[in-house]
Tab-separated table of C-alpha atoms in Angstrom:
chain	number	residue	atom	x	y	z
A	186	ARG	CA	1.969	-0.199	-19.499
A	187	LYS	CA	1.858	-0.108	-15.781
A	188	GLU	CA	-1.421	0.623	-14.163
A	189	VAL	CA	-0.331	3.750	-12.150
A	190	GLU	CA	2.755	5.732	-13.106
A	191	GLN	CA	4.528	8.302	-11.197
A	192	ASP	CA	7.824	10.354	-11.595
A	193	PRO	CA	10.051	8.735	-9.003
A	194	GLY	CA	11.819	11.956	-8.277
A	195	PRO	CA	13.661	12.700	-5.919
A	196	PHE	CA	12.254	15.962	-5.459
A	197	ASN	CA	14.604	18.151	-3.394
A	198	VAL	CA	12.946	21.451	-2.235
A	199	PRO	CA	13.707	23.931	0.486
A	200	GLU	CA	11.324	24.499	3.507
A	201	GLY	CA	8.566	26.696	2.646
A	202	ALA	CA	8.416	25.768	-1.125
A	203	THR	CA	5.347	24.520	-3.073
A	204	VAL	CA	5.878	21.152	-4.747
A	205	ALA	CA	3.520	19.300	-7.131
A	206	PHE	CA	3.379	15.515	-8.046
A	207	ASN	CA	1.657	13.922	-10.903
A	208	CYS	CA	0.440	10.499	-11.397
A	209	THR	CA	-1.365	8.906	-14.510
A	210	TYR	CA	-3.407	5.721	-14.490
A	211	SER	CA	-4.215	3.454	-17.253
A	212	ASN	CA	-7.668	1.874	-16.280
A	213	SER	CA	-10.395	4.409	-17.427
A	214	ALA	CA	-12.964	2.295	-15.210
A	215	SER	CA	-11.032	3.250	-12.053
A	216	GLN	CA	-13.260	4.289	-9.330
A	217	SER	CA	-11.387	5.560	-6.336
A	218	PHE	CA	-8.240	7.541	-6.000
A	219	PHE	CA	-5.820	8.258	-3.027
A	220	TRP	CA	-2.568	9.645	-1.989
A	221	TYR	CA	-0.645	7.496	0.498
A	222	ARG	CA	2.526	8.650	2.179
A	223	GLN	CA	5.061	6.074	3.193
A	224	ASP	CA	8.158	7.018	5.510
A	225	CYS	CA	11.380	4.947	5.117
A	226	ARG	CA	10.895	1.453	6.201
A	227	LYS	CA	7.327	1.944	7.493
A	228	GLU	CA	3.916	1.173	6.043
A	229	PRO	CA	1.911	3.346	3.668
A	230	LYS	CA	-0.625	5.693	5.528
A	231	LEU	CA	-3.564	7.398	3.821
A	232	LEU	CA	-2.822	11.070	3.181
A	233	MET	CA	-6.071	11.858	1.373
A	234	SER	CA	-8.764	10.742	-0.851
A	235	VAL	CA	-9.054	12.303	-4.226
A	236	TYR	CA	-12.361	13.446	-5.515
A	237	SER	CA	-13.573	14.598	-8.972
A	238	SER	CA	-14.186	18.123	-7.788
A	239	GLY	CA	-10.762	18.329	-6.183
A	240	ASN	CA	-10.154	18.608	-2.364
A	241	GLU	CA	-7.847	20.230	0.033
A	242	ASP	CA	-6.573	19.334	3.408
A	243	GLY	CA	-4.776	22.101	5.064
A	244	ARG	CA	-1.491	22.545	2.913
A	245	PHE	CA	-2.457	19.556	0.653
A	246	THR	CA	-4.373	19.894	-2.449
A	247	ALA	CA	-5.497	16.887	-4.661
A	248	GLN	CA	-6.926	17.058	-8.056
A	249	LEU	CA	-8.323	14.482	-10.452
A	250	ASN	CA	-8.724	14.786	-14.068
A	251	ARG	CA	-10.796	11.694	-15.379
A	252	ALA	CA	-10.786	12.664	-18.927
A	253	SER	CA	-6.911	12.704	-18.862
A	254	GLN	CA	-6.580	9.810	-16.278
A	255	TYR	CA	-4.358	12.182	-14.223
A	256	ILE	CA	-3.972	12.960	-10.568
A	257	SER	CA	-2.021	15.481	-8.819
A	258	LEU	CA	-0.986	16.411	-5.298
A	259	LEU	CA	0.215	19.934	-4.379
A	260	ILE	CA	1.922	20.598	-1.179
A	261	ARG	CA	2.125	24.372	-0.094
A	262	ASP	CA	4.602	25.670	2.472
A	263	SER	CA	6.672	22.466	2.619
A	264	LYS	CA	7.808	21.321	6.102
A	265	LEU	CA	10.783	19.166	6.936
A	266	SER	CA	8.386	16.572	8.146
A	267	ASP	CA	6.789	16.265	4.748
A	268	SER	CA	9.923	14.453	3.549
A	269	ALA	CA	8.572	10.907	2.468
A	270	THR	CA	7.632	8.810	-0.360
A	271	TYR	CA	4.156	9.737	-1.765
A	272	LEU	CA	2.177	6.929	-3.451
A	273	CYS	CA	-0.526	7.546	-5.981
A	274	VAL	CA	-3.264	4.803	-5.527
A	275	VAL	CA	-5.998	3.820	-7.726
A	276	SER	CA	-8.886	1.441	-7.060
A	277	SER	CA	-9.933	-0.595	-10.105
A	278	GLY	CA	-12.315	-3.327	-8.932
A	279	TYR	CA	-11.345	-5.385	-5.868
A	280	ALA	CA	-7.968	-3.855	-4.975
A	281	LEU	CA	-5.861	-0.951	-4.764
A	282	ASN	CA	-3.101	-0.586	-7.393
A	283	PHE	CA	-0.068	1.498	-6.197
A	284	GLY	CA	2.343	3.692	-7.989
A	285	LYS	CA	6.145	3.346	-7.081
A	286	GLY	CA	6.005	6.668	-5.434
A	287	THR	CA	7.566	9.905	-5.593
A	288	SER	CA	10.344	10.769	-3.124
A	289	LEU	CA	10.231	14.166	-1.526
A	290	LEU	CA	13.192	15.578	0.510
A	291	VAL	CA	12.537	19.087	2.227
A	292	THR	CA	15.594	20.777	3.262
A	293	PRO	CA	16.273	23.426	5.796
B	203	ASP	CA	-7.251	1.471	19.541
B	204	ALA	CA	-8.625	-0.358	16.631
B	205	MET	CA	-5.908	-1.323	14.394
B	206	VAL	CA	-4.055	-3.859	12.185
B	207	ILE	CA	-1.324	-5.668	13.878
B	208	GLN	CA	1.558	-7.640	12.240
B	209	ASN	CA	3.812	-10.020	13.836
B	210	PRO	CA	6.735	-10.116	13.915
B	211	ARG	CA	8.098	-6.724	12.826
B	212	TYR	CA	11.319	-8.421	11.475
B	213	GLN	CA	11.745	-11.987	10.566
B	214	VAL	CA	14.980	-13.763	9.617
B	215	THR	CA	14.551	-17.189	8.101
B	216	GLN	CA	16.947	-19.676	6.259
B	217	PHE	CA	16.764	-20.316	2.599
B	218	GLY	CA	14.120	-22.970	2.090
B	219	LYS	CA	12.716	-23.089	5.631
B	220	PRO	CA	8.977	-22.507	5.843
B	221	VAL	CA	8.036	-19.188	7.571
B	222	THR	CA	4.590	-17.760	8.669
B	223	LEU	CA	3.754	-14.084	9.119
B	224	SER	CA	0.666	-13.168	10.889
B	225	CYS	CA	-1.728	-10.274	10.784
B	226	SER	CA	-4.737	-9.493	13.047
B	227	GLN	CA	-7.234	-6.709	13.013
B	228	THR	CA	-9.695	-5.194	15.382
B	229	LEU	CA	-11.588	-3.155	12.835
B	230	ASN	CA	-14.032	-6.163	11.913
B	231	HIS	CA	-13.256	-5.495	8.278
B	232	ASN	CA	-14.492	-7.811	5.764
B	233	VAL	CA	-11.341	-7.707	3.471
B	234	MET	CA	-7.899	-8.671	4.275
B	235	TYR	CA	-4.990	-8.190	1.869
B	236	TRP	CA	-1.353	-9.253	1.602
B	237	TYR	CA	0.974	-7.160	-0.262
B	238	GLN	CA	4.735	-7.608	-0.931
B	239	GLN	CA	6.996	-4.598	-1.278
B	240	LYS	CA	10.586	-4.823	-2.388
B	241	SER	CA	12.960	-1.853	-1.899
B	242	SER	CA	11.876	1.167	-4.036
B	243	GLN	CA	9.105	-0.739	-5.491
B	244	ALA	CA	5.277	-0.314	-5.256
B	245	PRO	CA	3.333	-2.696	-3.001
B	246	LYS	CA	2.325	-5.737	-5.046
B	247	LEU	CA	-0.772	-7.506	-4.236
B	248	LEU	CA	-0.309	-11.205	-3.544
B	249	PHE	CA	-3.943	-12.276	-2.437
B	250	HIS	CA	-6.919	-11.296	-0.464
B	251	TYR	CA	-9.805	-12.515	1.425
B	252	TYR	CA	-13.236	-11.243	1.066
B	253	ASP	CA	-14.835	-12.798	4.258
B	254	LYS	CA	-13.752	-16.486	3.778
B	255	ASP	CA	-13.449	-16.128	-0.031
B	256	PHE	CA	-9.823	-16.449	-1.121
B	257	ASN	CA	-8.467	-14.555	-4.168
B	258	ASN	CA	-5.144	-15.282	-5.434
B	259	GLU	CA	-3.493	-12.898	-8.029
B	260	ALA	CA	-2.466	-14.624	-11.174
B	261	ASP	CA	1.230	-13.866	-10.844
B	262	THR	CA	1.576	-14.941	-7.235
B	263	PRO	CA	3.962	-17.737	-6.999
B	264	ASP	CA	2.730	-21.093	-5.532
B	265	ASN	CA	5.350	-20.780	-2.844
B	266	PHE	CA	2.960	-18.208	-1.165
B	267	GLN	CA	-0.071	-19.429	0.617
B	268	SER	CA	-2.625	-17.790	2.955
B	269	ARG	CA	-5.066	-18.824	5.634
B	270	ARG	CA	-7.759	-16.854	7.259
B	271	PRO	CA	-9.257	-19.000	10.206
B	272	ASN	CA	-11.521	-16.146	11.317
B	273	THR	CA	-12.552	-12.510	10.622
B	274	SER	CA	-9.784	-11.197	12.841
B	275	PHE	CA	-6.654	-13.176	11.753
B	276	CYS	CA	-4.902	-13.861	8.315
B	277	PHE	CA	-1.569	-15.649	7.750
B	278	LEU	CA	0.853	-15.596	5.042
B	279	ASP	CA	2.870	-18.899	4.592
B	280	ILE	CA	5.915	-18.918	2.570
B	281	ARG	CA	6.583	-22.639	1.844
B	282	SER	CA	10.186	-22.440	0.660
B	283	PRO	CA	11.697	-18.959	1.016
B	284	GLY	CA	14.258	-17.972	-1.623
B	285	LEU	CA	16.612	-14.976	-1.654
B	286	GLY	CA	14.018	-13.117	-3.902
B	287	ASP	CA	11.562	-13.205	-1.306
B	288	ALA	CA	13.157	-11.014	0.945
B	289	ALA	CA	10.829	-7.909	1.163
B	290	MET	CA	8.446	-6.103	3.379
B	291	TYR	CA	5.166	-7.772	3.702
B	292	LEU	CA	2.240	-5.519	4.352
B	293	CYS	CA	-1.173	-6.727	5.609
B	294	ALA	CA	-4.115	-4.478	4.968
B	295	THR	CA	-7.828	-4.427	5.616
B	296	SER	CA	-10.811	-2.634	4.272
B	297	ARG	CA	-14.510	-2.840	4.969
B	298	PHE	CA	-15.441	-3.347	1.468
B	299	SER	CA	-13.845	-4.807	-1.637
B	300	GLY	CA	-12.058	-2.304	-3.676
B	301	GLY	CA	-10.922	-0.249	-0.844
B	302	ILE	CA	-13.116	2.572	-1.802
B	303	TYR	CA	-12.551	4.099	1.609
B	304	GLY	CA	-8.942	3.368	1.477
B	305	TYR	CA	-7.108	0.631	3.486
B	306	THR	CA	-5.727	0.386	6.848
B	307	PHE	CA	-2.124	-1.065	6.844
B	308	GLY	CA	-0.343	-2.855	9.433
B	309	SER	CA	3.262	-1.792	10.254
B	310	GLY	CA	4.457	-4.675	8.051
B	311	THR	CA	6.774	-7.490	8.586
B	312	ARG	CA	10.295	-7.138	7.058
B	313	LEU	CA	11.600	-10.572	5.963
B	314	THR	CA	15.297	-11.400	5.501
B	315	VAL	CA	16.246	-14.859	3.880
B	316	VAL	CA	19.768	-16.042	4.734
């Protein structure tokens, strides 16, 4: 079983839509959780950390459910510029473990 | 600006010809990582340094080596590149092990093997 699993998509949504991505992780001892964004042929960039109480950054809301080992990212009012791959990332010990990413395409 | 810099951005090498990729950082972070990312796949950790301590992942091929001569620089050496080693190689840094504050990535080196 992979450490971090995500639905690869692609998710095709119209501008202004709300879209949600989910992620599950296998290591119950995982300590830190993140969403990274990766544009085509570019490096991953930190979008936001994910806290147990849930957290919001503008149009982006992240949730963590430790009991179910589940992380989510909600994007409201999607913009064309949100088109990218969203990587779920979990820290278990000394390094970060990445999911394969969920591809989002926002269309006009 | 403080950052992680990888050179070159694109590298073409011949099958079997040794190649070195470089990474430098101005963040003074303790930990430096090398990841390999193939198309449509998750970044895969190859190894990392915590200061001078080298940590190799169990499934990293012997063909891949690394050097960290000082805090700022880290190198990835591929001794005999094969066609299967074509990938994006990402260098990342973090202040502490486990990346609890997240990583800072370099822009990557895209390696082509011909």
